């Protein structure tokens, strides 16, 4: 009725525990006779910590959950839901992580029956793609899950700014929030999160990871709120946010703790936007401006001036050329990953510059760079640390050439 799995871990006993977890009780008895370590792995609580139970809530016997809890299992992933969620919560009062991602059947009602009192142990809740969930569930969550650190609401398209007000009121420990494709969310909601409506809600001022991918209503005002209120933010994902513009980058450019910024497919971001970013006090390690049609060689010059500490830079499909590469490579001593796939103007000359100067490079994406040839690639493959080379379309055209 259920399977087990574990997160990748170097801890030997956990791996044993994982392997043994596939055994039934009789086989477990057999391995337990092999030696002490094996017996511990097969039965002992401590080694079950970190192990996650994955199960279909169909005919699962309610008494299963206390037995999981007794083994020290604190993380549960529900694969499908045709039985009340309250069994899980009642049976496992010390639950730490609950993954309901993709449980389309989950309703406000079902969640309401499960969360009827405080669950202080719960730190991680994944409701992504639970499309029936509305603000009313967020009210419950804000009331009873005060210690939540990670909340995933990606694709929960019925969530509105009111729901975010509730989150901002109740979940002060939140470190990570995903609002991907929550299409009703606007600047007002982001203002709540950032503590701009203090009289009503304190805000989630401890947020470190915020994903706003594909939140189409957001404008530069959201970025202003974020930069003022969410000063601990480390990772900000704004990909596919068509409503933000270059002026918004001025706000972000002073976020000292920001470490990774994703602006992929933000159609209104141009070289001027990266200029603002480069002129502030950012210490970015990762920047993604792939598929920003208005980004060209000038951006590479700005990056060399003010964002030279980047470890990862993605410019796929941007209008950059060998000239831009030339203006950047000498300053980028930290760069480990460079993604320039589908930059169709890049030639062997650009690759030569990369090979000569970006000697720390570990990964490069050249997918769809149709102007490059074997000669340029030979130079790239001589990079001493290179481990990942994506060629994609190039290989196709090359094999066609061979034919
Ligand atoms: C969702 O609920 C309906 C009716 O209650 C049921 O027929 C269906 O099998 C459920 N789907 C899943 C994935 O549990
Ligand atoms: C949560 O469930 C989803 C969907 O099944 C899965 O893709 C994801 O990896 C799970 N998360 C964790 C941390 O296990
Ligand atoms: C939540 O679910 C989404 C979608 O299945 C998955 O991509 C993500 O990794 C999950 N996150 C966690 C923390 O479980
Ligand atoms: C969720 O949104 C959909 C489409 O916008 C709507 O039809 C549905 O009634 C909403 N559900 C709830 C519970 O509000
Ligand atoms: C941010 O968005 C991109 C899509 O542009 C996605 O691939 C990535 O996984 C997202 N990152 C996070 C941390 O959610
Ligand atoms: C880009 O900005 C222009 C002018 O500021 C605006 O009219 C347009 O709607 C924006 N594009 C998108 C996709 O929002």
Short mmCIF file of C-alpha atoms and ligand atoms in Angstrom, two decimals:
data_model
loop_
_atom_site.label_atom_id
_atom_site.label_comp_id
_atom_site.label_asym_id
_atom_site.label_seq_id
_atom_site.Cartn_x
_atom_site.Cartn_y
_atom_site.Cartn_z
CA UNK A 1 0.00 0.00 0.00
CA UNK A 2 2.89 2.39 0.55
CA UNK A 3 6.50 2.76 -0.53
CA UNK A 4 9.40 4.36 1.25
CA UNK A 5 12.11 6.63 0.09
CA UNK A 6 14.84 8.76 1.54
CA UNK A 7 16.56 11.96 0.66
CA UNK A 8 20.06 11.62 -0.69
CA UNK A 9 22.32 11.33 2.26
CA UNK A 10 25.88 10.29 2.84
CA UNK A 11 24.97 8.70 6.12
CA UNK A 12 25.56 5.03 5.73
CA UNK A 13 22.87 3.92 8.21
CA UNK A 14 20.28 5.93 6.37
CA UNK A 15 21.12 4.24 3.13
CA UNK A 16 20.86 0.89 4.81
CA UNK A 17 17.57 1.93 6.31
CA UNK A 18 16.33 2.92 2.91
CA UNK A 19 17.29 -0.38 1.37
CA UNK A 20 15.79 -2.33 4.23
CA UNK A 21 12.66 -0.27 4.07
CA UNK A 22 11.71 -2.08 0.91
CA UNK A 23 11.71 -5.35 2.79
CA UNK A 24 8.68 -6.81 4.47
CA UNK A 25 8.68 -7.63 8.15
CA UNK A 26 9.93 -11.21 7.68
CA UNK A 27 12.87 -10.16 5.51
CA UNK A 28 13.68 -7.41 7.94
CA UNK A 29 13.93 -10.05 10.62
CA UNK A 30 16.44 -11.89 8.44
CA UNK A 31 18.71 -8.94 7.82
CA UNK A 32 18.56 -8.02 11.48
CA UNK A 33 20.33 -11.27 12.24
CA UNK A 34 23.32 -10.34 10.10
CA UNK A 35 24.94 -7.91 12.48
CA UNK A 36 24.25 -5.15 14.98
CA UNK A 37 24.61 -2.32 12.49
CA UNK A 38 22.18 -3.97 10.17
CA UNK A 39 19.74 -4.59 12.98
CA UNK A 40 19.93 -0.95 13.97
CA UNK A 41 19.32 0.09 10.41
CA UNK A 42 16.35 -2.21 10.08
CA UNK A 43 14.57 -1.23 13.28
CA UNK A 44 16.00 1.73 15.11
CA UNK A 45 14.22 5.01 15.31
CA UNK A 46 17.22 7.24 14.93
CA UNK A 47 18.07 5.97 11.50
CA UNK A 48 14.54 6.51 10.30
CA UNK A 49 14.90 10.22 10.94
CA UNK A 50 15.15 11.96 7.62
CA UNK A 51 13.28 9.16 5.91
CA UNK A 52 10.11 10.14 4.13
CA UNK A 53 7.00 8.04 3.73
CA UNK A 54 5.29 8.29 0.36
CA UNK A 55 1.78 7.01 0.27
CA UNK A 56 -1.56 6.93 -1.44
CA UNK A 57 -4.30 7.90 0.97
CA UNK A 58 -6.80 5.41 -0.30
CA UNK A 59 -7.41 2.45 1.87
CA UNK A 60 -4.42 3.25 4.09
CA UNK A 61 -5.27 2.07 7.59
CA UNK A 62 -5.43 5.06 9.96
CA UNK A 63 -3.31 3.13 12.47
CA UNK A 64 -0.46 3.30 9.95
CA UNK A 65 0.34 6.88 10.89
CA UNK A 66 1.06 6.37 14.60
CA UNK A 67 3.35 3.52 13.58
CA UNK A 68 5.24 5.75 11.15
CA UNK A 69 5.56 8.32 13.90
CA UNK A 70 6.83 5.68 16.32
CA UNK A 71 9.64 4.88 13.91
CA UNK A 72 10.74 8.48 13.89
CA UNK A 73 9.37 9.30 10.46
CA UNK A 74 8.47 12.97 10.29
CA UNK A 75 8.07 13.60 6.58
CA UNK A 76 5.14 12.50 4.48
CA UNK A 77 4.39 12.85 0.81
CA UNK A 78 0.80 12.17 -0.19
CA UNK A 79 0.69 10.81 -3.72
CA UNK A 80 -3.07 10.76 -4.01
CA UNK A 81 -5.89 11.70 -1.74
CA UNK A 82 -9.13 9.83 -1.49
CA UNK A 83 -9.30 9.70 2.24
CA UNK A 84 -9.35 12.38 4.86
CA UNK A 85 -6.10 14.18 5.41
CA UNK A 86 -6.99 14.43 9.09
CA UNK A 87 -5.87 10.80 9.59
CA UNK A 88 -2.33 11.82 8.80
CA UNK A 89 -2.30 14.83 11.10
CA UNK A 90 -4.02 13.05 13.99
CA UNK A 91 -1.74 10.05 13.69
CA UNK A 92 1.48 12.03 13.39
CA UNK A 93 1.33 15.02 15.76
CA UNK A 94 5.08 15.53 15.33
CA UNK A 95 5.01 15.74 11.55
CA UNK A 96 7.69 18.06 10.14
CA UNK A 97 7.04 18.02 6.41
CA UNK A 98 3.85 17.43 4.46
CA UNK A 99 3.96 17.28 0.68
CA UNK A 100 0.56 17.45 -0.97
CA UNK A 101 1.85 18.67 -4.31
CA UNK A 102 -0.50 17.69 -7.10
CA UNK A 103 -3.31 16.45 -4.86
CA UNK A 104 -5.94 18.04 -7.05
CA UNK A 105 -8.70 16.72 -4.86
CA UNK A 106 -7.61 18.69 -1.84
CA UNK A 107 -10.22 21.32 -0.93
CA UNK A 108 -10.46 24.05 1.69
CA UNK A 109 -12.86 21.77 3.49
CA UNK A 110 -10.45 18.83 3.56
CA UNK A 111 -7.62 20.99 4.76
CA UNK A 112 -9.92 22.61 7.30
CA UNK A 113 -10.72 19.24 8.85
CA UNK A 114 -7.04 18.35 9.11
CA UNK A 115 -5.69 21.57 10.60
CA UNK A 116 -7.90 22.07 13.66
CA UNK A 117 -5.25 22.94 16.21
CA UNK A 118 -1.68 24.16 16.29
CA UNK A 119 0.90 21.86 14.73
CA UNK A 120 4.11 23.41 15.99
CA UNK A 121 6.35 20.73 14.47
CA UNK A 122 5.31 21.34 10.86
CA UNK A 123 8.03 23.27 9.01
CA UNK A 124 7.45 22.40 5.35
CA UNK A 125 4.14 22.40 3.50
CA UNK A 126 3.90 21.81 -0.22
CA UNK A 127 0.52 22.65 -1.75
CA UNK A 128 1.73 23.31 -5.27
CA UNK A 129 -0.88 22.55 -7.91
CA UNK A 130 -3.60 22.10 -5.27
CA UNK A 131 -5.76 24.29 -7.44
CA UNK A 132 -8.88 24.22 -5.31
CA UNK A 133 -7.15 25.81 -2.35
CA UNK A 134 -8.25 29.39 -1.67
CA UNK A 135 -7.49 32.16 0.82
CA UNK A 136 -9.64 30.41 3.37
CA UNK A 137 -7.04 27.62 3.64
CA UNK A 138 -4.29 30.19 3.99
CA UNK A 139 -6.26 31.55 6.95
CA UNK A 140 -6.11 28.12 8.62
CA UNK A 141 -2.46 27.74 7.82
CA UNK A 142 -1.61 31.17 9.21
CA UNK A 143 -3.54 30.38 12.37
CA UNK A 144 -2.27 26.87 13.13
CA UNK A 145 1.10 26.43 11.43
CA UNK A 146 3.01 29.23 13.11
CA UNK A 147 6.38 27.55 12.74
CA UNK A 148 6.15 26.99 9.00
CA UNK A 149 9.44 27.80 7.27
CA UNK A 150 8.66 26.71 3.73
CA UNK A 151 5.36 27.11 1.92
CA UNK A 152 4.87 26.13 -1.70
CA UNK A 153 1.78 27.51 -3.43
CA UNK A 154 2.94 27.29 -7.04
CA UNK A 155 -0.01 26.99 -9.40
CA UNK A 156 -2.58 27.63 -6.65
CA UNK A 157 -4.32 30.06 -8.93
CA UNK A 158 -7.20 30.92 -6.61
CA UNK A 159 -4.94 32.58 -4.04
CA UNK A 160 -5.39 36.37 -3.82
CA UNK A 161 -3.78 39.27 -1.99
CA UNK A 162 -6.09 38.60 0.96
CA UNK A 163 -4.46 35.20 1.35
CA UNK A 164 -1.07 36.85 1.40
CA UNK A 165 -2.27 39.26 4.07
CA UNK A 166 -3.12 36.24 6.21
CA UNK A 167 0.27 34.69 5.55
CA UNK A 168 1.93 38.00 6.44
CA UNK A 169 -0.10 38.12 9.63
CA UNK A 170 0.60 34.61 10.87
CA UNK A 171 3.77 33.10 9.40
CA UNK A 172 6.69 35.11 10.74
CA UNK A 173 9.14 32.24 10.58
CA UNK A 174 8.65 31.72 6.86
CA UNK A 175 11.95 31.51 5.00
CA UNK A 176 10.80 30.23 1.64
CA UNK A 177 7.64 31.05 -0.30
CA UNK A 178 6.71 29.97 -3.80
CA UNK A 179 3.87 31.81 -5.55
CA UNK A 180 4.54 30.68 -9.09
CA UNK A 181 1.63 31.43 -11.44
CA UNK A 182 -0.60 32.84 -8.70
CA UNK A 183 -2.18 35.12 -11.23
CA UNK A 184 -4.35 37.17 -8.88
CA UNK A 185 -1.41 38.28 -6.77
CA UNK A 186 -0.47 41.92 -7.29
CA UNK A 187 1.72 44.61 -5.73
CA UNK A 188 -0.70 44.91 -2.82
CA UNK A 189 -0.09 41.29 -1.83
CA UNK A 190 3.66 41.66 -2.08
CA UNK A 191 3.34 44.78 0.07
CA UNK A 192 1.66 42.66 2.76
CA UNK A 193 4.48 40.12 2.68
CA UNK A 194 7.07 42.87 2.92
CA UNK A 195 5.43 44.41 5.98
CA UNK A 196 4.17 47.54 4.22
CA UNK A 197 0.80 47.21 5.95
CA UNK A 198 2.19 46.85 9.46
CA UNK A 199 -1.01 47.86 11.19
CA UNK A 200 -2.69 44.75 9.77
CA UNK A 201 0.17 42.29 9.42
CA UNK A 202 3.77 42.24 10.49
CA UNK A 203 5.01 40.66 7.26
CA UNK A 204 7.25 37.70 6.46
CA UNK A 205 10.43 39.60 7.11
CA UNK A 206 12.58 36.51 7.46
CA UNK A 207 12.00 35.40 3.87
CA UNK A 208 15.17 34.23 2.15
CA UNK A 209 13.73 32.54 -0.94
CA UNK A 210 10.88 34.05 -2.91
CA UNK A 211 9.58 32.71 -6.21
CA UNK A 212 7.24 35.02 -8.10
CA UNK A 213 7.66 33.32 -11.44
CA UNK A 214 4.86 34.15 -13.88
CA UNK A 215 2.99 36.53 -11.54
CA UNK A 216 1.77 38.71 -14.36
CA UNK A 217 0.22 41.49 -12.30
CA UNK A 218 3.41 42.49 -10.53
CA UNK A 219 5.01 45.83 -11.36
CA UNK A 220 8.09 47.69 -10.19
CA UNK A 221 6.17 48.68 -7.07
CA UNK A 222 6.47 45.08 -5.87
CA UNK A 223 10.23 45.35 -6.25
CA UNK A 224 10.18 48.53 -4.18
CA UNK A 225 8.28 46.73 -1.41
CA UNK A 226 10.64 43.78 -1.58
CA UNK A 227 13.77 45.90 -1.34
CA UNK A 228 12.40 47.90 1.57
CA UNK A 229 10.92 45.08 3.63
CA UNK A 230 12.51 41.76 2.71
CA UNK A 231 16.09 42.66 3.52
CA UNK A 232 17.09 39.06 4.28
CA UNK A 233 16.15 37.85 0.82
CA UNK A 234 18.83 35.72 -0.82
CA UNK A 235 17.09 34.21 -3.82
CA UNK A 236 14.49 36.04 -5.91
CA UNK A 237 12.84 34.44 -8.91
CA UNK A 238 11.01 36.90 -11.14
CA UNK A 239 11.10 34.86 -14.32
CA UNK A 240 8.26 35.53 -16.77
CA UNK A 241 7.16 38.64 -14.86
CA UNK A 242 6.36 40.77 -17.91
CA UNK A 243 5.19 43.71 -15.85
CA UNK A 244 8.51 44.62 -14.26
CA UNK A 245 10.87 47.01 -15.98
CA UNK A 246 14.36 48.52 -15.89
CA UNK A 247 13.33 51.14 -13.32
CA UNK A 248 12.47 48.33 -10.89
CA UNK A 249 16.09 47.19 -10.96
CA UNK A 250 17.08 50.40 -9.14
CA UNK A 251 15.21 49.08 -6.10
CA UNK A 252 16.82 45.68 -6.26
CA UNK A 253 20.31 47.07 -6.77
CA UNK A 254 20.77 47.83 -3.07
CA UNK A 255 19.75 44.49 -1.64
CA UNK A 256 23.00 43.52 0.00
CA UNK A 257 21.97 39.99 0.92
CA UNK A 258 20.63 39.10 -2.54
CA UNK A 259 22.61 36.25 -3.92
CA UNK A 260 20.65 34.95 -6.88
CA UNK A 261 18.35 36.86 -9.23
CA UNK A 262 16.30 35.24 -11.97
CA UNK A 263 14.91 37.57 -14.63
CA UNK A 264 14.46 34.97 -17.31
CA UNK A 265 11.92 35.99 -19.97
CA UNK A 266 11.21 39.37 -18.36
CA UNK A 267 10.44 41.04 -21.67
CA UNK A 268 10.74 44.58 -20.44
CA UNK A 269 14.23 44.27 -18.98
CA UNK A 270 16.95 45.77 -21.20
CA UNK A 271 20.61 46.77 -20.93
CA UNK A 272 19.49 49.74 -18.84
CA UNK A 273 18.16 47.33 -16.23
CA UNK A 274 21.47 45.52 -15.91
CA UNK A 275 23.19 48.89 -15.74
CA UNK A 276 21.12 49.71 -12.65
CA UNK A 277 21.95 46.35 -11.11
CA UNK A 278 25.67 46.81 -11.80
CA UNK A 279 25.77 50.31 -10.30
CA UNK A 280 24.28 49.36 -6.95
CA UNK A 281 25.78 47.51 -4.04
CA UNK A 282 24.80 43.99 -5.05
CA UNK A 283 27.08 41.02 -4.45
CA UNK A 284 25.20 38.66 -6.76
CA UNK A 285 26.51 35.19 -7.32
CA UNK A 286 23.90 34.13 -9.88
CA UNK A 287 22.08 36.09 -12.58
CA UNK A 288 19.74 34.77 -15.26
CA UNK A 289 18.57 37.12 -18.01
CA UNK A 290 17.97 34.43 -20.61
CA UNK A 291 15.29 35.19 -23.23
CA UNK A 292 15.27 38.90 -22.38
CA UNK A 293 15.08 40.11 -25.96
CA UNK A 294 16.35 43.59 -25.17
CA UNK A 295 19.61 42.46 -23.64
CA UNK A 296 22.79 42.74 -25.71
CA UNK A 297 26.53 43.35 -25.56
CA UNK A 298 26.20 46.46 -23.41
CA UNK A 299 24.94 44.28 -20.57
CA UNK A 300 28.17 42.29 -20.66
CA UNK A 301 30.17 45.49 -20.25
CA UNK A 302 28.05 46.49 -17.22
CA UNK A 303 28.46 43.06 -15.71
CA UNK A 304 32.24 43.32 -16.06
CA UNK A 305 32.10 46.68 -14.25
CA UNK A 306 29.80 45.98 -11.37
CA UNK A 307 28.83 42.31 -11.19
CA UNK A 308 32.22 40.73 -11.80
CA UNK A 309 31.86 38.44 -8.79
CA UNK A 310 29.16 36.35 -10.52
CA UNK A 311 29.66 32.62 -10.37
CA UNK A 312 26.81 31.78 -12.71
CA UNK A 313 25.53 33.83 -15.65
CA UNK A 314 22.76 32.85 -18.05
CA UNK A 315 22.22 34.80 -21.25
CA UNK A 316 20.52 32.21 -23.44
CA UNK A 317 18.95 33.68 -26.54
CA UNK A 318 20.13 37.23 -25.72
CA UNK A 319 21.46 39.40 -28.56
CA UNK A 320 25.09 39.13 -27.59
CA UNK A 321 28.12 38.73 -29.85
CA UNK A 322 31.84 38.03 -29.65
CA UNK A 323 32.33 41.72 -28.97
CA UNK A 324 30.29 41.49 -25.76
CA UNK A 325 32.23 38.41 -24.69
CA UNK A 326 35.43 40.37 -25.29
CA UNK A 327 34.23 43.18 -23.04
CA UNK A 328 33.43 40.81 -20.19
CA UNK A 329 35.87 37.90 -19.92
CA UNK A 330 38.89 39.62 -18.37
CA UNK A 331 37.03 40.66 -15.19
CA UNK A 332 35.10 37.48 -14.46
CA UNK A 333 37.53 35.52 -12.33
CA UNK A 334 34.82 33.76 -10.33
CA UNK A 335 32.64 32.58 -13.20
CA UNK A 336 31.93 28.83 -13.04
CA UNK A 337 28.84 28.53 -15.24
CA UNK A 338 28.10 30.39 -18.46
CA UNK A 339 24.92 29.69 -20.38
CA UNK A 340 24.89 31.28 -23.84
CA UNK A 341 22.73 28.73 -25.67
CA UNK A 342 20.90 30.02 -28.73
CA UNK A 343 23.12 33.10 -28.93
CA UNK A 344 23.38 32.66 -32.64
CA UNK A 345 25.91 35.45 -33.21
CA UNK A 346 28.63 33.87 -31.09
CA UNK A 347 31.47 32.41 -33.22
CA UNK A 348 34.72 30.54 -32.60
CA UNK A 349 36.31 33.88 -31.75
CA UNK A 350 34.01 34.20 -28.74
CA UNK A 351 34.81 30.67 -27.67
CA UNK A 352 38.52 31.40 -27.95
CA UNK A 353 38.14 34.38 -25.61
CA UNK A 354 36.21 32.24 -23.18
CA UNK A 355 38.84 29.51 -23.30
CA UNK A 356 41.67 31.99 -22.78
CA UNK A 357 40.20 33.92 -19.86
CA UNK A 358 37.43 32.02 -18.07
CA UNK A 359 39.74 29.31 -16.83
CA UNK A 360 37.58 28.45 -13.78
CA UNK A 361 34.63 27.48 -15.96
CA UNK A 362 32.95 24.24 -14.93
CA UNK A 363 29.89 24.35 -17.17
CA UNK A 364 28.96 25.98 -20.45
CA UNK A 365 25.77 25.80 -22.49
CA UNK A 366 26.26 26.27 -26.22
CA UNK A 367 22.99 24.66 -27.28
CA UNK A 368 21.87 26.10 -30.59
CA UNK A 369 24.95 28.28 -31.15
CA UNK A 370 24.89 27.54 -34.84
CA UNK A 371 27.90 29.67 -35.83
CA UNK A 372 30.47 27.77 -33.83
CA UNK A 373 32.62 25.00 -35.32
CA UNK A 374 34.79 22.15 -34.21
CA UNK A 375 37.78 24.44 -33.98
CA UNK A 376 36.17 26.66 -31.32
CA UNK A 377 34.86 23.67 -29.45
CA UNK A 378 38.31 22.13 -29.26
CA UNK A 379 39.46 25.21 -27.42
CA UNK A 380 36.53 24.99 -25.00
CA UNK A 381 37.09 21.33 -24.22
CA UNK A 382 40.64 22.19 -23.16
CA UNK A 383 39.32 24.25 -20.23
CA UNK A 384 40.89 22.54 -17.19
CA UNK A 385 37.82 22.40 -14.90
CA UNK A 386 35.10 21.84 -17.51
CA UNK A 387 32.61 19.16 -16.55
CA UNK A 388 29.39 20.12 -18.33
CA UNK A 389 29.17 20.99 -21.99
CA UNK A 390 25.75 21.26 -23.62
CA UNK A 391 25.81 21.32 -27.39
CA UNK A 392 22.34 20.19 -28.40
CA UNK A 393 21.51 21.60 -31.79
CA UNK A 394 25.15 22.07 -32.69
CA UNK A 395 25.66 18.34 -32.66
CA UNK A 396 22.69 17.94 -34.95
CA UNK A 397 23.99 20.38 -37.50
CA UNK A 398 27.43 18.86 -37.23
CA UNK A 399 26.19 15.35 -37.87
CA UNK A 400 24.22 16.69 -40.78
CA UNK A 401 27.44 18.20 -42.09
CA UNK A 402 29.12 14.84 -41.73
CA UNK A 403 26.37 13.24 -43.73
C1 LIG B 1 -10.81 12.65 -6.65
O1 LIG B 1 -12.14 12.51 -6.16
C2 LIG B 1 -13.01 11.83 -7.04
C3 LIG B 1 -14.39 11.85 -6.47
O2 LIG B 1 -14.41 12.13 -5.13
C4 LIG B 1 -12.50 10.41 -7.24
O3 LIG B 1 -13.36 9.73 -8.13
C5 LIG B 1 -11.11 10.49 -7.80
O4 LIG B 1 -10.60 9.20 -7.97
C6 LIG B 1 -10.22 11.28 -6.90
N1 LIG B 1 -8.93 11.39 -7.54
C7 LIG B 1 -7.81 11.12 -6.91
C8 LIG B 1 -6.57 11.30 -7.69
O5 LIG B 1 -7.77 10.75 -5.76
C1 LIG B 2 6.80 16.72 -3.36
O1 LIG B 2 5.97 16.07 -4.31
C2 LIG B 2 6.23 16.41 -5.65
C3 LIG B 2 5.18 15.78 -6.53
O2 LIG B 2 5.06 14.43 -6.28
C4 LIG B 2 7.64 15.98 -6.02
O3 LIG B 2 7.92 16.34 -7.34
C5 LIG B 2 8.62 16.65 -5.07
O4 LIG B 2 9.93 16.20 -5.32
C6 LIG B 2 8.25 16.36 -3.63
N1 LIG B 2 9.13 17.11 -2.78
C7 LIG B 2 9.99 16.54 -1.95
C8 LIG B 2 10.84 17.45 -1.15
O5 LIG B 2 10.08 15.35 -1.84
C1 LIG B 3 6.78 21.02 -4.15
O1 LIG B 3 6.16 20.48 -5.29
C2 LIG B 3 6.71 20.95 -6.51
C3 LIG B 3 5.84 20.45 -7.65
O2 LIG B 3 5.66 19.10 -7.62
C4 LIG B 3 8.14 20.49 -6.62
O3 LIG B 3 8.69 20.95 -7.82
C5 LIG B 3 8.91 21.05 -5.44
O4 LIG B 3 10.22 20.55 -5.46
C6 LIG B 3 8.26 20.66 -4.14
N1 LIG B 3 8.96 21.30 -3.05
C7 LIG B 3 9.08 20.75 -1.86
C8 LIG B 3 9.85 21.51 -0.85
O5 LIG B 3 8.57 19.69 -1.58
C1 LIG B 4 -11.00 28.82 -8.42
O1 LIG B 4 -10.84 29.49 -9.64
C2 LIG B 4 -11.59 28.94 -10.69
C3 LIG B 4 -11.22 29.60 -11.98
O2 LIG B 4 -10.84 30.92 -11.77
C4 LIG B 4 -13.06 29.11 -10.36
O3 LIG B 4 -13.86 28.55 -11.38
C5 LIG B 4 -13.34 28.40 -9.05
O4 LIG B 4 -14.67 28.62 -8.68
C6 LIG B 4 -12.43 28.87 -7.97
N1 LIG B 4 -12.63 28.04 -6.81
C7 LIG B 4 -12.91 28.51 -5.64
C8 LIG B 4 -13.15 27.51 -4.57
O5 LIG B 4 -12.98 29.71 -5.43
C1 LIG B 5 13.03 30.12 -11.13
O1 LIG B 5 12.47 30.14 -12.41
C2 LIG B 5 13.06 29.30 -13.36
C3 LIG B 5 12.40 29.49 -14.66
O2 LIG B 5 12.87 30.62 -15.23
C4 LIG B 5 13.00 27.89 -12.89
O3 LIG B 5 13.58 27.04 -13.83
C5 LIG B 5 13.68 27.78 -11.55
O4 LIG B 5 13.59 26.46 -11.07
C6 LIG B 5 13.09 28.74 -10.56
N1 LIG B 5 13.87 28.71 -9.36
C7 LIG B 5 13.35 28.58 -8.16
C8 LIG B 5 14.31 28.65 -7.01
O5 LIG B 5 12.19 28.40 -7.96
C1 LIG B 6 6.57 46.90 -21.21
O1 LIG B 6 6.59 48.27 -20.90
C2 LIG B 6 5.74 49.02 -21.73
C3 LIG B 6 5.96 50.48 -21.42
O2 LIG B 6 6.49 50.66 -20.17
C4 LIG B 6 4.30 48.61 -21.47
O3 LIG B 6 3.45 49.32 -22.29
C5 LIG B 6 4.18 47.14 -21.78
O4 LIG B 6 2.90 46.69 -21.43
C6 LIG B 6 5.18 46.35 -21.01
N1 LIG B 6 5.17 44.98 -21.46
C7 LIG B 6 4.59 44.03 -20.79
C8 LIG B 6 4.65 42.67 -21.40
O5 LIG B 6 4.05 44.24 -19.72
#
